[in-house]
mmCIF file of C-alpha atoms in Angstrom:
data_model
loop_
_atom_site.group_PDB
_atom_site.id
_atom_site.type_symbol
_atom_site.label_atom_id
_atom_site.label_comp_id
_atom_site.label_asym_id
_atom_site.label_seq_id
_atom_site.Cartn_x
_atom_site.Cartn_y
_atom_site.Cartn_z
ATOM 1 C CA LYS A 259 24.330 -31.709 -33.025
ATOM 2 C CA PRO A 260 22.868 -30.808 -29.607
ATOM 3 C CA THR A 261 19.189 -29.968 -29.493
ATOM 4 C CA VAL A 262 17.910 -26.964 -27.597
ATOM 5 C CA ALA A 263 14.667 -27.288 -25.703
ATOM 6 C CA GLN A 264 12.258 -24.560 -26.676
ATOM 7 C CA VAL A 265 11.001 -22.772 -23.581
ATOM 8 C CA GLN A 266 7.550 -21.398 -24.102
ATOM 9 C CA GLU A 267 7.206 -18.139 -22.231
ATOM 10 C CA GLN A 268 3.897 -17.490 -20.533
ATOM 11 C CA PRO A 269 1.961 -14.868 -22.523
ATOM 12 C CA ALA A 270 1.399 -11.478 -20.936
ATOM 13 C CA ALA A 271 -1.858 -11.260 -19.031
ATOM 14 C CA PRO A 272 -4.271 -8.902 -20.803
ATOM 15 C CA LEU A 273 -5.654 -5.889 -18.975
ATOM 16 C CA GLY A 274 -8.153 -6.892 -16.310
ATOM 17 C CA ILE A 275 -8.084 -9.608 -13.670
ATOM 18 C CA PHE A 276 -4.774 -11.471 -13.914
ATOM 19 C CA GLN A 277 -4.974 -13.430 -10.651
ATOM 20 C CA ASP A 278 -8.315 -14.702 -9.360
ATOM 21 C CA PHE A 279 -6.901 -17.578 -7.247
ATOM 22 C CA GLU A 280 -9.291 -20.072 -8.884
ATOM 23 C CA SER A 281 -6.327 -22.030 -10.299
ATOM 24 C CA VAL A 282 -3.510 -23.353 -8.132
ATOM 25 C CA SER A 283 -0.461 -21.094 -8.460
ATOM 26 C CA SER A 284 2.782 -20.901 -6.550
ATOM 27 C CA TRP A 285 3.911 -17.937 -4.463
ATOM 28 C CA LYS A 286 7.410 -17.755 -2.978
ATOM 29 C CA ARG A 287 7.938 -16.040 0.338
ATOM 30 C CA GLY A 288 10.783 -13.521 0.436
ATOM 31 C CA ASP A 289 13.567 -13.422 3.025
ATOM 32 C CA GLN A 290 11.386 -12.375 5.973
ATOM 33 C CA PRO A 291 9.738 -15.402 7.651
ATOM 34 C CA TYR A 292 6.754 -13.421 8.955
ATOM 35 C CA GLY A 293 3.818 -15.066 7.240
ATOM 36 C CA GLU A 294 2.252 -17.576 4.879
ATOM 37 C CA PHE A 295 0.271 -17.058 1.674
ATOM 38 C CA THR A 296 -2.092 -19.844 0.651
ATOM 39 C CA ARG A 297 -5.166 -20.404 -1.493
ATOM 40 C CA SER A 298 -8.296 -20.559 0.622
ATOM 41 C CA SER A 299 -12.082 -20.781 0.424
ATOM 42 C CA ALA A 300 -12.607 -19.294 3.905
ATOM 43 C CA GLN A 301 -13.374 -15.801 2.485
ATOM 44 C CA VAL A 302 -13.885 -15.049 -1.208
ATOM 45 C CA HIS A 303 -14.887 -11.959 -3.127
ATOM 46 C CA SER A 304 -15.783 -13.870 -6.306
ATOM 47 C CA GLY A 305 -15.494 -17.471 -7.400
ATOM 48 C CA SER A 306 -14.571 -20.195 -4.931
ATOM 49 C CA TYR A 307 -11.062 -19.170 -3.784
ATOM 50 C CA ALA A 308 -9.005 -16.199 -2.637
ATOM 51 C CA GLY A 309 -5.470 -15.733 -1.344
ATOM 52 C CA GLN A 310 -5.113 -16.008 2.440
ATOM 53 C CA LEU A 311 -2.243 -13.949 3.851
ATOM 54 C CA SER A 312 -1.549 -14.917 7.458
ATOM 55 C CA TYR A 313 1.091 -12.721 9.099
ATOM 56 C CA ASN A 314 3.014 -12.814 12.359
ATOM 57 C CA PHE A 315 5.061 -9.680 13.051
ATOM 58 C CA PRO A 316 7.037 -10.649 16.158
ATOM 59 C CA THR A 317 9.228 -7.628 16.839
ATOM 60 C CA ALA A 318 8.516 -4.096 17.969
ATOM 61 C CA ASP A 319 10.435 -2.984 14.884
ATOM 62 C CA ASN A 320 9.745 -2.699 11.152
ATOM 63 C CA ASP A 321 8.341 -6.113 10.198
ATOM 64 C CA TYR A 322 7.087 -6.991 6.726
ATOM 65 C CA VAL A 323 6.555 -10.029 4.544
ATOM 66 C CA VAL A 324 6.887 -10.385 0.737
ATOM 67 C CA PHE A 325 5.161 -12.970 -1.476
ATOM 68 C CA LEU A 326 6.636 -13.257 -4.978
ATOM 69 C CA GLN A 327 4.999 -14.374 -8.209
ATOM 70 C CA SER A 328 6.159 -12.949 -11.538
ATOM 71 C CA ARG A 329 3.496 -12.292 -14.184
ATOM 72 C CA ARG A 330 3.959 -10.185 -17.331
ATOM 73 C CA LEU A 331 1.179 -7.646 -17.873
ATOM 74 C CA ALA A 332 0.063 -6.475 -21.314
ATOM 75 C CA GLY A 333 -0.747 -2.893 -22.235
ATOM 76 C CA ARG A 334 0.312 0.136 -20.215
ATOM 77 C CA PRO A 335 -1.493 -0.321 -16.904
ATOM 78 C CA ASN A 336 -1.283 2.674 -14.584
ATOM 79 C CA ALA A 337 -2.953 0.916 -11.644
ATOM 80 C CA ILE A 338 -3.268 -2.457 -9.957
ATOM 81 C CA SER A 339 -6.342 -3.083 -7.856
ATOM 82 C CA ALA A 340 -7.233 -5.888 -5.477
ATOM 83 C CA TRP A 341 -10.201 -6.830 -3.376
ATOM 84 C CA VAL A 342 -8.974 -7.127 0.204
ATOM 85 C CA TYR A 343 -10.811 -8.634 3.159
ATOM 86 C CA GLY A 344 -9.264 -6.477 5.859
ATOM 87 C CA ASP A 345 -8.684 -7.033 9.546
ATOM 88 C CA GLY A 346 -8.597 -3.341 10.569
ATOM 89 C CA SER A 347 -4.889 -3.595 11.448
ATOM 90 C CA GLY A 348 -3.748 -0.482 9.584
ATOM 91 C CA HIS A 349 -0.855 -2.363 7.963
ATOM 92 C CA PHE A 350 0.487 -1.066 4.656
ATOM 93 C CA PHE A 351 -0.404 -3.246 1.653
ATOM 94 C CA ASN A 352 1.921 -2.849 -1.334
ATOM 95 C CA VAL A 353 2.572 -4.289 -4.784
ATOM 96 C CA TRP A 354 5.955 -4.697 -6.490
ATOM 97 C CA ILE A 355 6.192 -4.258 -10.247
ATOM 98 C CA LYS A 356 9.252 -4.649 -12.460
ATOM 99 C CA ASP A 357 9.623 -2.477 -15.545
ATOM 100 C CA ALA A 358 11.273 -3.055 -18.926
ATOM 101 C CA ASN A 359 14.446 -1.353 -17.679
ATOM 102 C CA GLY A 360 14.869 -3.923 -14.866
ATOM 103 C CA GLN A 361 13.726 -1.552 -12.129
ATOM 104 C CA THR A 362 11.496 -2.866 -9.358
ATOM 105 C CA TRP A 363 9.044 -0.380 -7.879
ATOM 106 C CA GLN A 364 6.904 -0.641 -4.761
ATOM 107 C CA MET A 365 3.481 0.982 -5.101
ATOM 108 C CA ASN A 366 1.048 1.325 -2.198
ATOM 109 C CA PHE A 367 -2.555 0.132 -2.119
ATOM 110 C CA GLY A 368 -3.086 1.987 1.165
ATOM 111 C CA GLN A 369 -3.449 0.885 4.764
ATOM 112 C CA VAL A 370 -5.717 -2.014 5.705
ATOM 113 C CA LYS A 371 -7.902 -0.013 8.078
ATOM 114 C CA HIS A 372 -11.166 -1.651 7.001
ATOM 115 C CA THR A 373 -12.802 -4.928 7.982
ATOM 116 C CA GLY A 374 -14.601 -7.045 5.423
ATOM 117 C CA TRP A 375 -14.208 -6.729 1.651
ATOM 118 C CA GLN A 376 -13.041 -3.470 0.081
ATOM 119 C CA GLU A 377 -11.350 -2.730 -3.240
ATOM 120 C CA MET A 378 -7.897 -1.169 -2.850
ATOM 121 C CA MET A 379 -5.988 0.497 -5.692
ATOM 122 C CA ALA A 380 -2.276 1.165 -6.215
ATOM 123 C CA ILE A 381 -1.645 3.913 -8.768
ATOM 124 C CA LEU A 382 1.561 3.147 -10.702
ATOM 125 C CA ASP A 383 3.275 6.518 -10.555
ATOM 126 C CA PRO A 384 6.932 7.076 -9.591
ATOM 127 C CA GLY A 385 5.911 10.376 -7.965
ATOM 128 C CA GLN A 386 3.802 8.677 -5.278
ATOM 129 C CA PRO A 387 4.866 9.353 -1.666
ATOM 130 C CA TRP A 388 6.315 6.699 0.676
ATOM 131 C CA PRO A 389 5.699 3.787 1.001
ATOM 132 C CA SER A 390 5.723 3.823 -2.812
ATOM 133 C CA ALA A 391 9.395 3.802 -3.788
ATOM 134 C CA HIS A 392 12.226 2.411 -5.911
ATOM 135 C CA VAL A 393 13.165 -1.082 -4.632
ATOM 136 C CA SER A 394 15.995 -2.261 -6.901
ATOM 137 C CA GLY A 395 17.532 -2.004 -10.343
ATOM 138 C CA PRO A 396 18.554 1.076 -12.352
ATOM 139 C CA ASN A 397 16.537 4.070 -11.158
ATOM 140 C CA ASN A 398 15.678 6.409 -14.017
ATOM 141 C CA GLY A 399 12.669 7.887 -12.230
ATOM 142 C CA ALA A 400 10.174 6.456 -14.742
ATOM 143 C CA ILE A 401 8.143 3.291 -15.213
ATOM 144 C CA ASP A 402 9.250 1.778 -18.524
ATOM 145 C CA TYR A 403 6.683 -0.458 -20.249
ATOM 146 C CA PRO A 404 6.015 -3.327 -20.567
ATOM 147 C CA ILE A 405 5.869 -4.211 -16.877
ATOM 148 C CA SER A 406 5.395 -7.347 -14.828
ATOM 149 C CA PHE A 407 3.687 -7.966 -11.527
ATOM 150 C CA GLN A 408 6.299 -9.212 -9.031
ATOM 151 C CA ALA A 409 4.975 -9.418 -5.471
ATOM 152 C CA LEU A 410 2.503 -8.528 -2.759
ATOM 153 C CA VAL A 411 3.926 -7.017 0.426
ATOM 154 C CA LEU A 412 2.376 -6.502 3.858
ATOM 155 C CA ASP A 413 4.279 -4.061 6.105
ATOM 156 C CA ASP A 414 3.367 -3.280 9.696
ATOM 157 C CA GLY A 415 1.485 -0.012 10.047
ATOM 158 C CA SER A 416 3.441 1.001 13.108
ATOM 159 C CA ASP A 417 7.034 0.044 13.861
ATOM 160 C CA ASN A 418 6.086 -0.709 17.471
ATOM 161 C CA TYR A 419 3.347 -3.164 16.404
ATOM 162 C CA SER A 420 3.766 -6.778 17.435
ATOM 163 C CA GLY A 421 1.145 -9.399 16.661
ATOM 164 C CA SER A 422 -0.522 -11.576 14.073
ATOM 165 C CA GLY A 423 -3.580 -11.650 11.858
ATOM 166 C CA THR A 424 -5.040 -12.643 8.508
ATOM 167 C CA ILE A 425 -6.230 -10.774 5.437
ATOM 168 C CA TYR A 426 -7.649 -12.214 2.216
ATOM 169 C CA ILE A 427 -6.881 -10.991 -1.312
ATOM 170 C CA ASP A 428 -8.913 -11.640 -4.458
ATOM 171 C CA ASP A 429 -9.157 -10.484 -8.080
ATOM 172 C CA LEU A 430 -5.827 -8.750 -8.772
ATOM 173 C CA ASN A 431 -6.599 -6.461 -11.697
ATOM 174 C CA SER A 432 -4.410 -4.358 -14.026
ATOM 175 C CA GLN A 433 -6.006 -1.168 -15.357
ATOM 176 C CA GLU A 434 -5.232 1.561 -17.866
ATOM 177 C CA GLY A 435 -6.518 5.096 -17.404
ATOM 178 C CA ALA A 436 -7.344 4.618 -13.730
ATOM 179 C CA THR A 437 -7.682 7.677 -11.537
ATOM 180 C CA PRO A 438 -6.927 7.686 -7.819
ATOM 181 C CA PRO A 439 -9.955 7.123 -5.607
ATOM 182 C CA GLN A 440 -11.427 10.484 -4.606
ATOM 183 C CA VAL A 441 -11.291 11.245 -0.913
ATOM 184 C CA VAL A 442 -14.196 13.464 0.051
ATOM 185 C CA ALA A 443 -13.325 15.817 2.886
ATOM 186 C CA PRO A 444 -16.034 16.197 5.527
ATOM 187 C CA THR A 445 -17.800 19.537 5.457
ATOM 188 C CA ALA A 446 -18.051 21.543 8.631
ATOM 189 C CA THR A 447 -21.384 22.985 9.666
ATOM 190 C CA SER A 448 -21.804 25.451 12.474
ATOM 191 C CA PRO A 449 -23.998 24.449 15.406
ATOM 192 C CA GLY A 450 -27.582 25.445 14.806
ATOM 193 C CA GLN A 451 -27.295 25.428 10.976
ATOM 194 C CA THR A 452 -29.554 23.151 8.970
#
C-alpha cells in the first residue's frame, strides 16, 4: 500500500507583525526583471534586518516589479502596514492579497514621497481608488476571509520615469479595525491675521 507524505501547512500568522525580516525567507520576483529584493542590515526600523528593494525602471513607460511570498493571515485584517525607508521617488507601493474565493487584490500603501523611515498603510477595501484594484481570479467585488499576503509591488510614479533607486521595508503588519490615516488640510489665514 503506498504511503502518502503528510504535508504540514504553515499556520496562519496571527494579527500583528508577520514579516520582520529577522529570519531568512525567500521572495520570488515576478515576470518583470526590474529589481531585486534581499535581506539587508543597511537600514532597519527594528531588529537587525529589513528588506532591501533595489529597482531599475529602464523605460519611459509603465515599469513595475513584483516580489511574491505567500503567507496566510489569521483573523479579518482590514489593513496591512509597513515601515518604509523612502527615497522620495514618488513611486506607488502596493500589496497583493488573495482572498478565500481565489481573488487577488492590489491595495495601495501610497506613494513613496518621503525620505527616511515612515509607516505606510494599505486599507483592504475593494472600494479604494486606483491603484487599488482586482488583479486576478473571480471578481465578486468583496474581500472574502480568510486572506493571505501574496506580494509587494513597486510601480513607477510617472510613466515617463526612467531610473533606479532603493527603498527598505520592515515590519509588515496585519491589523483589524484600522482606520485610514487622517490627512489634515492646511488652513488658510488672511494676511495680517494672527
